[in-house]
Coordinates of C-alpha atoms and ligand atoms in Angstrom, one line a residue:
Chain A
M1 CA 16.1 -143.9 -25.7
Q2 CA 19.1 -145.6 -24.2
V3 CA 21.7 -144.0 -22.0
S4 CA 25.0 -145.9 -22.4
T5 CA 27.2 -145.9 -19.4
D6 CA 30.3 -144.4 -21.2
S7 CA 28.4 -141.5 -23.0
M8 CA 29.3 -137.9 -21.8
H9 CA 25.9 -137.7 -20.4
S10 CA 26.0 -140.3 -17.7
S11 CA 27.5 -138.2 -15.1
H12 CA 27.3 -134.7 -13.6
Y13 CA 30.0 -132.3 -14.8
V14 CA 29.0 -129.4 -12.7
I15 CA 28.2 -129.4 -9.0
F16 CA 26.2 -126.5 -7.6
N17 CA 26.6 -125.5 -3.8
A18 CA 23.0 -124.7 -3.0
D19 CA 24.3 -122.9 0.3
I20 CA 26.3 -120.4 -1.6
C21 CA 24.1 -120.1 -4.7
T22 CA 22.0 -116.7 -4.5
G23 CA 19.9 -117.8 -7.5
C24 CA 21.2 -114.8 -9.7
T25 CA 20.6 -116.8 -12.9
N26 CA 24.0 -115.7 -14.3
C27 CA 24.9 -119.3 -15.1
I28 CA 21.5 -120.0 -16.7
K29 CA 21.8 -117.2 -19.1
A30 CA 25.4 -117.8 -20.0
C31 CA 25.0 -121.6 -20.8
P32 CA 25.3 -121.8 -24.8
T33 CA 23.2 -125.0 -24.9
K34 CA 20.6 -123.7 -22.3
A35 CA 21.3 -126.7 -20.0
I36 CA 20.7 -125.0 -16.7
R37 CA 17.3 -124.4 -15.1
L38 CA 16.3 -123.1 -11.8
Y39 CA 13.9 -125.4 -10.0
N40 CA 12.5 -123.9 -6.7
D41 CA 15.8 -121.8 -6.4
N42 CA 17.9 -124.8 -7.0
P43 CA 20.0 -124.7 -10.1
T44 CA 19.8 -128.1 -12.0
C45 CA 21.9 -129.1 -15.0
L46 CA 20.2 -130.9 -17.7
T47 CA 23.3 -133.4 -18.3
D48 CA 22.1 -134.5 -21.7
N49 CA 22.5 -131.0 -23.1
C50 CA 25.8 -130.0 -21.2
I51 CA 28.8 -129.6 -23.4
R52 CA 31.2 -129.1 -20.6
C53 CA 32.5 -125.7 -21.7
G54 CA 32.7 -124.3 -18.4
E55 CA 31.1 -121.0 -19.1
C56 CA 28.9 -121.4 -15.9
L57 CA 32.0 -121.8 -13.7
R58 CA 33.3 -118.5 -15.3
V59 CA 30.3 -116.4 -14.9
C60 CA 29.3 -117.5 -11.2
P61 CA 29.7 -114.5 -8.9
T62 CA 29.9 -116.4 -5.6
G63 CA 31.8 -119.6 -6.7
A64 CA 28.9 -121.9 -6.0
I65 CA 29.7 -123.9 -9.2
S66 CA 32.6 -126.4 -9.3
T67 CA 33.6 -129.3 -11.5
T68 CA 34.6 -132.8 -10.5
T69 CA 38.2 -133.0 -9.4
Y70 CA 40.8 -135.3 -8.2
E71 CA 42.8 -135.6 -5.2
L72 CA 46.4 -135.9 -6.0
E73 CA 47.4 -139.5 -4.8
A74 CA 50.7 -140.2 -3.1
L75 CA 53.3 -141.8 -5.2
Q76 CA 52.8 -145.5 -5.3
K77 CA 55.6 -148.2 -5.4
D78 CA 54.6 -150.5 -8.0
K79 CA 53.2 -147.5 -10.3
V80 CA 54.7 -144.9 -12.2
S81 CA 52.7 -141.6 -12.3
I82 CA 53.6 -138.8 -15.0
T83 CA 52.1 -135.6 -15.5
L84 CA 51.5 -134.1 -19.1
V85 CA 51.7 -130.3 -18.6
S86 CA 49.6 -128.1 -20.6
P87 CA 51.9 -125.1 -22.0
V88 CA 49.4 -122.7 -20.4
L89 CA 51.0 -123.5 -17.2
Y90 CA 54.2 -121.7 -18.4
S91 CA 51.9 -118.4 -18.5
Q92 CA 51.0 -118.7 -14.9
F93 CA 54.4 -117.9 -13.4
K94 CA 56.0 -114.5 -14.8
G95 CA 59.8 -114.6 -15.2
V96 CA 60.1 -118.4 -14.4
M97 CA 61.6 -120.6 -16.8
P98 CA 59.5 -123.5 -18.2
N99 CA 62.0 -126.0 -17.1
D100 CA 62.1 -124.7 -13.6
I101 CA 58.3 -124.7 -13.5
L102 CA 58.2 -128.5 -14.7
L103 CA 60.8 -129.4 -12.0
A104 CA 58.6 -127.8 -9.4
V105 CA 55.6 -129.9 -10.7
K106 CA 57.8 -132.9 -10.5
K107 CA 58.5 -132.3 -6.9
I108 CA 54.8 -132.0 -5.9
G109 CA 54.6 -135.8 -6.5
F110 CA 55.5 -137.4 -9.8
H111 CA 58.0 -139.6 -11.2
H112 CA 58.0 -137.7 -14.6
V113 CA 56.7 -134.5 -16.1
M114 CA 56.4 -134.1 -19.7
D115 CA 56.2 -131.0 -21.6
L116 CA 54.2 -130.8 -24.9
S117 CA 56.5 -129.0 -27.4
Y118 CA 57.3 -132.0 -29.6
Y119 CA 53.7 -133.1 -29.9
I120 CA 52.6 -129.6 -30.8
E121 CA 55.0 -129.2 -33.4
M122 CA 54.1 -132.7 -34.7
F123 CA 50.6 -131.6 -34.7
L124 CA 51.3 -128.6 -36.7
Y125 CA 53.3 -130.5 -39.3
A126 CA 50.5 -132.9 -39.6
A127 CA 47.9 -130.0 -40.0
E128 CA 49.7 -128.4 -42.5
E129 CA 50.2 -131.7 -44.5
Y130 CA 46.5 -132.3 -44.1
I131 CA 45.9 -128.8 -45.5
I132 CA 48.3 -129.5 -48.5
E133 CA 46.6 -132.8 -49.4
N134 CA 43.0 -131.6 -49.1
R135 CA 44.0 -128.9 -51.8
I136 CA 44.3 -131.8 -54.1
T137 CA 42.0 -134.5 -52.9
G138 CA 39.2 -132.1 -51.6
R139 CA 38.4 -134.9 -49.1
S140 CA 37.0 -132.6 -46.4
P141 CA 35.2 -129.4 -47.0
W142 CA 36.7 -126.1 -46.5
P143 CA 37.4 -124.4 -44.1
L144 CA 39.0 -127.0 -42.3
I145 CA 38.4 -126.8 -38.4
S146 CA 41.1 -127.5 -35.7
P147 CA 40.3 -130.4 -33.5
A148 CA 42.6 -128.8 -30.6
C149 CA 39.6 -127.4 -28.4
P150 CA 37.5 -130.3 -27.0
V151 CA 34.7 -128.1 -26.4
V152 CA 34.4 -127.0 -30.1
I153 CA 34.3 -130.6 -30.9
R154 CA 31.5 -131.2 -28.4
L155 CA 29.7 -128.1 -29.8
I156 CA 29.8 -129.2 -33.3
A157 CA 28.7 -132.8 -32.7
Y158 CA 25.7 -131.6 -30.5
Q159 CA 24.7 -128.5 -32.2
F160 CA 26.2 -128.5 -35.7
P161 CA 26.6 -132.1 -36.7
K162 CA 26.8 -131.5 -40.4
L163 CA 30.2 -129.6 -39.8
L164 CA 31.7 -132.7 -38.4
P165 CA 33.5 -133.4 -41.6
H166 CA 35.3 -130.0 -41.3
L167 CA 37.3 -131.4 -38.4
I168 CA 40.9 -132.6 -39.2
P169 CA 41.2 -136.1 -38.2
I170 CA 44.4 -135.5 -36.3
M171 CA 44.7 -136.3 -32.6
R172 CA 45.1 -133.3 -30.3
P173 CA 48.7 -133.0 -29.1
V174 CA 48.2 -134.1 -25.4
S175 CA 46.5 -137.3 -26.9
L176 CA 49.7 -138.0 -28.9
L177 CA 51.8 -137.4 -26.1
A178 CA 49.6 -139.7 -23.8
K179 CA 49.7 -142.4 -26.1
E180 CA 53.5 -142.3 -26.7
T181 CA 54.3 -141.8 -23.1
R182 CA 52.3 -144.8 -21.7
A183 CA 54.1 -147.1 -24.3
N184 CA 57.5 -145.6 -23.6
I185 CA 57.3 -145.6 -19.9
S186 CA 55.9 -149.2 -19.7
R187 CA 58.8 -150.4 -22.0
E188 CA 61.4 -148.4 -19.8
Y189 CA 60.2 -149.5 -16.5
K190 CA 59.1 -153.1 -17.6
I191 CA 55.7 -152.6 -16.3
K192 CA 52.2 -153.1 -17.6
K193 CA 50.7 -150.2 -19.5
D194 CA 47.8 -149.7 -16.7
A195 CA 50.6 -149.3 -14.2
V196 CA 51.3 -145.9 -15.7
I197 CA 49.3 -143.4 -14.3
L198 CA 48.8 -140.5 -16.6
Y199 CA 47.7 -137.0 -15.3
H200 CA 47.0 -134.2 -17.2
L201 CA 47.7 -130.7 -15.7
T202 CA 45.6 -128.3 -17.5
P203 CA 43.5 -125.0 -17.6
C204 CA 40.6 -126.7 -19.8
P205 CA 37.2 -126.8 -18.2
A206 CA 36.2 -129.7 -20.5
K207 CA 38.8 -132.0 -19.6
M208 CA 37.6 -132.3 -15.9
V209 CA 35.8 -135.4 -16.6
P210 CA 36.2 -139.0 -15.4
S211 CA 37.9 -140.5 -18.4
K212 CA 35.0 -143.3 -18.6
S213 CA 32.5 -140.8 -19.5
S214 CA 34.6 -138.6 -21.6
F215 CA 33.4 -137.7 -25.1
A216 CA 35.9 -139.7 -27.3
P217 CA 38.1 -142.6 -27.0
E218 CA 41.3 -140.6 -27.3
N219 CA 40.4 -138.7 -24.3
S220 CA 40.6 -141.7 -22.4
L221 CA 44.2 -141.9 -23.1
V222 CA 44.7 -139.9 -19.9
D223 CA 43.9 -141.1 -16.8
R224 CA 43.1 -138.1 -14.5
T225 CA 43.0 -134.3 -15.1
M226 CA 43.9 -131.6 -12.6
G227 CA 43.0 -128.1 -13.0
I228 CA 46.0 -125.7 -12.7
K229 CA 44.4 -123.6 -10.0
D230 CA 44.0 -126.6 -7.8
V231 CA 47.7 -127.3 -7.6
Y232 CA 49.1 -123.7 -8.2
A233 CA 49.7 -123.1 -4.7
Q234 CA 51.8 -126.1 -4.4
I235 CA 53.7 -125.6 -7.4
S236 CA 54.4 -121.9 -6.2
G237 CA 55.7 -123.3 -2.9
Q238 CA 58.0 -125.7 -4.5
L239 CA 59.3 -122.7 -6.7
K240 CA 59.9 -120.6 -3.7
H241 CA 61.8 -123.5 -2.1
M242 CA 63.7 -124.2 -5.2
K243 CA 64.9 -120.6 -5.3
K244 CA 65.9 -120.8 -1.6
N245 CA 68.1 -123.8 -2.1
G246 CA 69.8 -122.6 -5.5
I247 CA 67.9 -123.5 -8.6
E248 CA 71.2 -123.9 -10.5
A249 CA 72.2 -127.2 -8.6
L250 CA 68.8 -128.5 -8.9
R251 CA 68.6 -127.8 -12.8
E252 CA 71.7 -130.1 -13.3
E253 CA 70.0 -133.1 -11.7
S254 CA 66.8 -132.6 -13.4
E255 CA 66.0 -133.9 -17.0
T256 CA 65.8 -130.6 -19.2
Q257 CA 63.3 -130.5 -21.9
K258 CA 63.7 -128.5 -25.1
I259 CA 60.9 -125.8 -25.0
S260 CA 59.5 -124.9 -28.3
G261 CA 58.2 -121.2 -28.9
N262 CA 55.2 -122.8 -30.7
C263 CA 54.4 -124.6 -27.7
L264 CA 54.3 -121.5 -25.6
L265 CA 52.2 -119.6 -28.2
W266 CA 49.6 -122.5 -28.2
G267 CA 47.8 -121.1 -25.2
I268 CA 46.9 -117.8 -26.6
S269 CA 44.2 -117.2 -29.3
G270 CA 46.0 -117.3 -32.8
G271 CA 48.9 -119.2 -31.4
E272 CA 48.1 -122.4 -33.4
I273 CA 47.6 -120.7 -36.7
A274 CA 50.6 -118.4 -36.2
G275 CA 52.6 -121.7 -36.7
I276 CA 50.6 -122.9 -39.6
N277 CA 52.1 -122.5 -43.0
S278 CA 49.0 -121.0 -44.7
D279 CA 47.7 -117.6 -45.2
K280 CA 44.1 -118.6 -45.4
T281 CA 43.6 -119.2 -41.6
L282 CA 41.5 -117.6 -38.9
A283 CA 41.7 -117.7 -35.3
V284 CA 38.4 -117.2 -33.3
S285 CA 38.0 -117.3 -29.6
G286 CA 35.1 -116.9 -27.1
L287 CA 32.3 -119.1 -27.0
R288 CA 29.8 -116.5 -28.4
E289 CA 32.0 -115.8 -31.4
T290 CA 32.6 -119.4 -31.9
I291 CA 28.9 -120.3 -32.2
A292 CA 28.4 -117.2 -34.5
Y293 CA 31.0 -118.4 -37.0
L294 CA 29.8 -121.8 -36.8
E295 CA 26.5 -120.7 -37.9
K296 CA 28.2 -118.9 -40.7
I297 CA 30.1 -121.9 -41.9
E298 CA 26.7 -123.8 -41.8
L299 CA 25.2 -121.2 -43.9
G300 CA 28.1 -121.8 -46.5
L301 CA 30.4 -118.9 -45.8
F302 CA 34.1 -119.0 -45.5
K303 CA 34.9 -121.5 -48.1
D304 CA 37.8 -119.5 -49.1
I305 CA 39.5 -120.0 -45.8
E306 CA 41.5 -123.1 -45.3
Y307 CA 41.8 -123.6 -41.5
I308 CA 40.0 -122.0 -38.5
E309 CA 41.2 -122.4 -34.9
F310 CA 38.6 -122.1 -32.6
R311 CA 38.8 -121.8 -28.8
T312 CA 35.8 -121.4 -26.7
C313 CA 37.5 -119.7 -23.8
P314 CA 38.1 -116.0 -24.2
E315 CA 41.8 -115.3 -25.7
G316 CA 42.2 -118.8 -26.0
C317 CA 43.4 -121.3 -23.3
V318 CA 44.9 -118.7 -21.3
G319 CA 41.3 -117.9 -20.5
G320 CA 40.5 -121.3 -19.4
A321 CA 38.4 -121.5 -16.5
L322 CA 40.7 -123.5 -14.4
N323 CA 43.6 -120.9 -14.7
A324 CA 45.1 -119.4 -11.5
V325 CA 46.2 -116.2 -13.2
D326 CA 44.2 -113.3 -15.2
K327 CA 44.3 -114.2 -18.9
Y328 CA 45.7 -110.8 -20.1
I329 CA 48.4 -111.1 -17.5
A330 CA 49.1 -114.8 -18.6
K331 CA 49.1 -113.5 -22.4
N332 CA 51.8 -110.9 -21.6
T333 CA 53.8 -113.6 -20.0
V334 CA 53.7 -115.5 -23.0
L335 CA 54.3 -113.0 -25.3
K336 CA 57.4 -111.7 -23.6
M337 CA 58.9 -115.3 -23.1
L338 CA 58.2 -115.8 -26.8
R339 CA 60.9 -113.0 -27.6
K340 CA 63.4 -115.5 -26.0
F341 CA 62.3 -118.6 -27.6
G342 CA 61.2 -117.4 -31.2
L343 CA 59.1 -119.6 -33.5
E344 CA 61.6 -121.8 -35.1
R345 CA 60.5 -125.4 -34.9
L346 CA 62.7 -127.8 -33.0
I347 CA 61.9 -131.1 -35.3
P348 CA 62.7 -131.1 -38.9
R349 CA 60.0 -131.6 -41.2
E350 CA 61.2 -134.8 -42.7
K351 CA 61.0 -136.6 -39.4
V352 CA 57.4 -136.0 -39.0
I353 CA 56.4 -136.4 -42.6
L354 CA 57.4 -140.1 -42.8
L355 CA 55.3 -140.7 -39.6
Y356 CA 52.3 -138.8 -41.1
E357 CA 52.4 -140.9 -44.2
N358 CA 52.3 -144.1 -42.1
G359 CA 49.2 -142.8 -40.5
W360 CA 50.7 -141.9 -37.3
G361 CA 48.6 -139.2 -35.4
L362 CA 45.4 -139.9 -37.2
S363 CA 42.4 -139.8 -34.7
D364 CA 40.9 -143.0 -34.3
T365 CA 37.5 -141.5 -33.4
T366 CA 35.2 -141.5 -36.3
Q367 CA 32.7 -138.8 -37.1
D368 CA 29.9 -141.4 -36.5
E369 CA 31.1 -142.1 -33.2
L370 CA 31.1 -138.4 -32.3
Q371 CA 27.7 -137.8 -33.4
R372 CA 26.4 -141.0 -32.1
I373 CA 27.6 -139.9 -28.5
F374 CA 26.3 -136.1 -28.8
G375 CA 23.5 -135.9 -31.6
V376 CA 21.2 -138.5 -30.3
Y377 CA 20.0 -136.4 -27.3
K378 CA 19.1 -133.3 -29.3
E379 CA 15.2 -133.1 -29.1
H380 CA 13.5 -132.3 -32.2
I381 CA 10.0 -130.4 -32.5
S382 CA 7.1 -130.6 -34.9
I383 CA 5.7 -127.8 -36.9
E384 CA 2.8 -127.7 -34.5
Q385 CA 4.8 -127.5 -31.4
L386 CA 6.8 -124.6 -33.2
K387 CA 3.7 -122.7 -33.9
D388 CA 2.7 -123.4 -30.1
I389 CA 6.0 -122.1 -28.8
E390 CA 5.6 -118.8 -31.1
K391 CA 2.0 -118.5 -29.7
I392 CA 3.3 -118.7 -26.1
M393 CA 6.1 -116.0 -26.8
Q394 CA 3.4 -113.6 -28.4
Q395 CA 1.3 -114.2 -25.3
I396 CA 4.3 -113.7 -22.8
Q397 CA 5.6 -110.6 -24.4
G398 CA 8.5 -111.1 -22.0
K399 CA 11.8 -109.5 -21.4
D400 CA 13.9 -112.7 -20.9
C401 CA 13.9 -112.1 -17.3
A402 CA 14.6 -115.6 -16.2
A403 CA 12.6 -115.5 -13.1
C404 CA 10.9 -118.7 -14.2
G405 CA 14.1 -120.6 -14.0
A406 CA 14.6 -120.9 -17.8
P407 CA 17.3 -118.8 -19.6
D408 CA 15.1 -116.8 -21.9
C409 CA 11.4 -116.6 -22.9
R410 CA 11.9 -118.9 -26.0
T411 CA 13.4 -121.7 -23.9
F412 CA 10.7 -121.4 -21.3
A413 CA 8.1 -121.4 -24.1
E414 CA 9.9 -124.5 -25.5
D415 CA 9.8 -126.2 -21.9
V416 CA 6.0 -125.4 -21.8
V417 CA 5.4 -127.0 -25.0
M418 CA 7.5 -129.9 -24.1
G419 CA 5.6 -130.4 -20.8
K420 CA 8.6 -129.4 -18.6
A421 CA 7.3 -126.3 -17.2
V422 CA 3.9 -124.7 -16.7
L423 CA 2.8 -121.5 -18.2
N424 CA 1.8 -120.1 -14.7
D425 CA 5.8 -119.8 -13.9
C426 CA 5.8 -116.9 -16.1
I427 CA 5.7 -113.7 -13.7
M428 CA 5.2 -111.4 -16.6
L429 CA 1.9 -113.1 -17.3
R430 CA 0.8 -113.3 -13.7
K431 CA 1.5 -109.6 -13.2
R432 CA -0.7 -108.8 -16.2
E433 CA -3.5 -110.9 -14.8
I434 CA -3.1 -109.1 -11.4
D435 CA -3.1 -105.7 -13.4
K436 CA -6.3 -106.8 -15.0
I437 CA -8.0 -107.7 -11.7
S438 CA -7.1 -104.8 -9.8
E439 CA -8.7 -102.6 -12.9
Y440 CA -11.9 -104.1 -12.4
K441 CA -12.1 -102.9 -8.7
Chain B
M1 CA -3.5 -127.1 -40.9
T2 CA -2.2 -123.6 -40.9
A3 CA 1.5 -123.0 -41.8
F4 CA 4.2 -121.7 -39.3
K5 CA 5.0 -118.2 -40.6
K6 CA 7.9 -115.8 -39.1
S7 CA 9.5 -112.6 -40.5
F8 CA 13.0 -111.0 -40.1
N9 CA 14.0 -107.5 -40.9
I10 CA 17.1 -107.2 -43.1
K11 CA 18.8 -103.5 -42.9
K12 CA 20.0 -101.8 -46.0
R13 CA 23.9 -101.9 -46.3
D14 CA 24.3 -103.4 -42.8
F15 CA 26.9 -106.0 -43.9
V16 CA 27.8 -106.6 -40.3
R17 CA 24.5 -108.3 -39.5
A18 CA 23.6 -109.6 -43.1
G19 CA 23.0 -113.2 -42.9
E20 CA 21.2 -113.1 -39.6
A21 CA 17.8 -113.6 -41.0
S22 CA 19.2 -116.7 -43.0
I23 CA 20.7 -118.2 -39.8
N24 CA 17.5 -117.9 -37.9
V25 CA 15.8 -119.8 -40.7
Q26 CA 18.3 -122.3 -40.7
N27 CA 18.1 -122.8 -37.0
I28 CA 14.2 -123.1 -37.1
L29 CA 14.5 -125.8 -39.6
K30 CA 17.2 -127.7 -37.7
S31 CA 14.9 -127.7 -34.9
L32 CA 12.4 -129.5 -36.8
N33 CA 14.9 -132.0 -38.0
M34 CA 14.3 -131.3 -41.6
D35 CA 16.5 -133.0 -44.2
H36 CA 20.1 -131.4 -44.2
K37 CA 20.3 -131.0 -47.6
L38 CA 17.1 -129.2 -48.0
I39 CA 18.1 -127.1 -45.2
R40 CA 21.5 -126.4 -47.1
R41 CA 19.4 -125.3 -50.2
I42 CA 17.1 -123.1 -48.1
A43 CA 20.1 -121.3 -46.6
I44 CA 22.0 -120.8 -49.6
C45 CA 18.9 -119.2 -51.3
G46 CA 18.1 -117.1 -48.1
Y47 CA 21.5 -115.8 -47.7
E48 CA 22.0 -114.9 -51.4
S49 CA 18.6 -113.0 -51.4
E50 CA 19.2 -111.4 -48.1
M51 CA 22.8 -110.2 -49.4
N52 CA 21.0 -108.9 -52.6
V53 CA 18.8 -106.8 -50.4
V54 CA 21.7 -105.6 -48.3
M55 CA 23.9 -104.8 -51.3
H56 CA 21.5 -103.6 -54.2
G57 CA 18.1 -103.1 -52.5
G58 CA 16.5 -101.1 -49.7
D59 CA 15.2 -102.1 -46.1
G60 CA 13.7 -105.5 -46.4
I61 CA 11.8 -108.4 -44.8
L62 CA 12.6 -112.0 -45.1
T63 CA 9.5 -114.3 -44.2
V64 CA 9.6 -118.0 -43.9
E65 CA 6.6 -120.2 -44.0
I66 CA 6.8 -123.6 -43.2
N67 CA 4.3 -126.3 -44.3
T68 CA 4.2 -130.0 -43.9
G69 CA 5.1 -130.5 -47.7
K70 CA 6.5 -127.1 -48.5
I71 CA 8.8 -124.4 -47.5
I72 CA 8.2 -120.7 -48.8
L73 CA 10.9 -117.9 -48.6
D74 CA 9.5 -114.5 -49.4
I75 CA 12.0 -111.6 -49.5
E76 CA 10.7 -108.2 -50.2
D77 CA 12.7 -104.8 -50.0
N78 CA 11.9 -101.1 -50.7
G79 CA 15.0 -100.3 -52.5
D80 CA 15.5 -99.1 -56.5
G81 CA 14.3 -102.3 -57.8
I82 CA 15.7 -104.3 -60.9
E83 CA 15.4 -102.8 -64.3
N84 CA 15.9 -105.8 -66.5
I85 CA 15.0 -109.0 -64.6
E86 CA 15.8 -111.1 -67.2
L87 CA 19.2 -109.7 -67.6
A88 CA 19.9 -109.9 -63.8
M89 CA 19.1 -113.6 -63.9
Q90 CA 21.9 -114.4 -66.2
K91 CA 24.9 -115.9 -64.8
G92 CA 27.8 -113.4 -64.3
Y93 CA 25.6 -110.2 -64.7
S94 CA 26.2 -107.8 -61.9
T95 CA 26.0 -104.3 -60.9
A96 CA 28.1 -104.7 -57.9
T97 CA 30.5 -101.8 -57.0
E98 CA 34.3 -101.9 -56.7
E99 CA 33.8 -102.0 -52.9
H100 CA 31.2 -105.1 -53.0
R101 CA 33.8 -106.9 -55.1
E102 CA 36.7 -106.3 -52.6
M103 CA 34.5 -107.9 -50.0
G104 CA 34.1 -110.9 -52.3
F105 CA 30.7 -110.3 -53.9
G106 CA 29.6 -109.4 -57.3
A107 CA 30.3 -112.6 -59.3
G108 CA 26.5 -112.2 -60.6
M109 CA 25.9 -115.8 -59.3
G110 CA 23.3 -114.9 -56.5
L111 CA 20.0 -115.3 -58.6
P112 CA 21.2 -118.1 -60.8
N113 CA 22.2 -120.0 -57.5
M114 CA 18.8 -119.3 -56.1
K115 CA 17.2 -120.7 -59.3
A116 CA 19.2 -123.7 -59.1
N117 CA 18.5 -124.4 -55.4
S118 CA 14.8 -123.5 -55.3
D119 CA 12.1 -125.6 -56.6
I120 CA 10.0 -122.5 -57.7
L121 CA 11.7 -118.8 -58.1
S122 CA 9.7 -115.8 -59.1
V123 CA 11.1 -112.4 -59.1
E124 CA 8.9 -109.3 -59.3
S125 CA 10.4 -105.7 -59.6
E126 CA 9.6 -102.4 -60.7
K127 CA 12.1 -99.7 -61.0
G128 CA 11.7 -97.3 -57.9
K129 CA 9.1 -99.7 -56.3
G130 CA 11.4 -102.4 -54.8
T131 CA 11.9 -106.0 -55.4
Q132 CA 9.9 -109.1 -54.4
V133 CA 11.5 -112.6 -54.5
H134 CA 9.4 -115.7 -53.9
M135 CA 10.8 -119.0 -53.5
E136 CA 9.2 -122.5 -52.8
F137 CA 10.9 -125.7 -51.7
N138 CA 9.3 -129.2 -51.6
V139 CA 9.6 -131.1 -48.6
S140 CA 9.6 -134.8 -49.7
A141 CA 7.8 -137.3 -47.1
D142 CA 9.7 -140.1 -46.1
Ligands
ATP501 N1 16.9 -106.7 -54.3 C1 17.5 -106.1 -55.6 N2 17.5 -104.8 -55.6 C2 18.0 -104.2 -56.8 N3 18.8 -104.9 -57.6 C3 19.1 -106.2 -57.3 C4 18.4 -106.9 -56.2 N4 18.7 -108.2 -56.6 C5 19.6 -108.3 -57.4 N5 19.7 -107.0 -58.0 C6 20.3 -106.9 -59.4 O1 20.4 -108.0 -60.0 C7 22.1 -108.2 -60.2 C8 22.4 -109.7 -60.3 O2 22.1 -110.3 -59.0 P1 23.0 -111.5 -58.5 O3 22.5 -111.8 -57.0 O4 22.8 -112.7 -59.5 O5 24.4 -111.2 -58.6 P2 25.3 -110.1 -57.6 O6 24.6 -110.0 -56.5 O7 25.7 -109.0 -58.5 O8 26.5 -110.7 -57.3 P3 26.7 -112.2 -56.3 O9 25.5 -112.3 -55.9 O10 27.3 -113.1 -57.1 O11 27.6 -111.5 -55.1 C9 22.7 -107.5 -59.4 O12 24.0 -107.0 -59.5 C10 21.8 -106.2 -59.3 O13 21.9 -105.3 -60.1
MG502 MG1 23.9 -111.3 -55.2

């Protein structure tokens, strides 16, 4: 098996701090792809199985797990740095207007900040158009699945590759924005495209990866990602400063952007389908629920649904592991702001349809590519091995205690059969042996 | 070589958990890297028969048996049984209640679908003594 350097598997996504880790096994049990083991009290990530969902970050009680992050670089003279702001950022500051937040972000060190409103609306139009087309052509199987959540794409490619045709082949809003921004800025400033540095400020645990090893070409449209919580204090500081100096004056000198209600809503579960013009939609959030629904779709259910929005973070992106504020508080902030903004779209449909018909926004990542990057590493077993696994399970009669370092007895049995663990690591078995010996005494 | 065999319980009228047995079977077959069209057929058959137990039958058991050349599904339940099997096998025949129909079931297509997607289907039932469904799927060597 060859490991190519640009595959998602080539670098570690999570970093464990052994000094803080107590060996509680929470992360091991939470991992949906069972990619973490405890070897000699040290958690280890089997990178081949990691889909970068951030679930381990979320459940770690001591903060011993972190992801790769970037230090914000100082502004460079010959380069233009721009940050593309996830709309979830607006949910992190109650009662502050989006444009003020954008200005605060700019002041921490960017030439420009970009809001996603337009691209989210474009995406919604394109998704609607695809649904309407699909009713006639039947090109993709129902239910269509939203490509917006990167963890869902990885999960499908890794664990449900047969569902790849359900994903609508439209680029995610941030990818669309990245592509356009790089082109526009390099034209405007008359600089080369690689002199434009694109940051993405996001709550999404999946995006905290070096662009080279990201899962799909379109992801590499962004140069760096920053977690919201990593710059939260700086933004707050700027906001305070702005308030002291009178926001009104600052507003005038800054470039105000039109914020769409659809953009605000995007961050909470159901926010995507709320804007989609079809009744046959569903919104599912949370990792476990997402997996349960994907299993059912694989079974052939939900054919009467046209579009499903999946978000693996609880409550949607406001539940993203890299947020600074509690997800329910953030959700409330969004809903209250929405009363002001409404759900009317800023861009007229005609404008987008023409672009759509010319193939604008269509994803250039093929299903084969997705599967090649993820699917290859999934190990398969033989009927004999399956029987051996079952035999070991019978022998253990365990309680998924995870003391062996595997998340559950089933995974431990698999590891034993695949030669990655030894049966003697099971404390249930050892205990029973000791009991047996002491009985004879 | 002996076969791999595993059983799963199905609970009467438990619509929330209905489908779990078939999902388990599907996951096992996926781990064995079986042909996805074959998995699809087995999943459809498993799900239809599991739903029949949940809707029309009693408590039941779904057993999957995996051999190198053949996969077998056995679904048994201790419900009221089927009075006229020949009739039940016909497309569109259904005794589903209004409530079932509201949930989207009761097209009378379950058994015909199972017939179409399996290589061998046999249904045995006696009024008052429950129902046994047996299905076989050939695994082509390639
Ligand atoms: N396990 C069972 N116990 C009792 N009756 C059954 C059982 N399985 C099927 N039947 C009877 O056979 C009929 C036909 O079953 P079939 O699966 O073809 O259709 P259905 O279940 O009624 O509708 P659908 O499967 O399309 O939702 C059922 O309506 C029911 O009367
Ligand atoms: Mg039926």
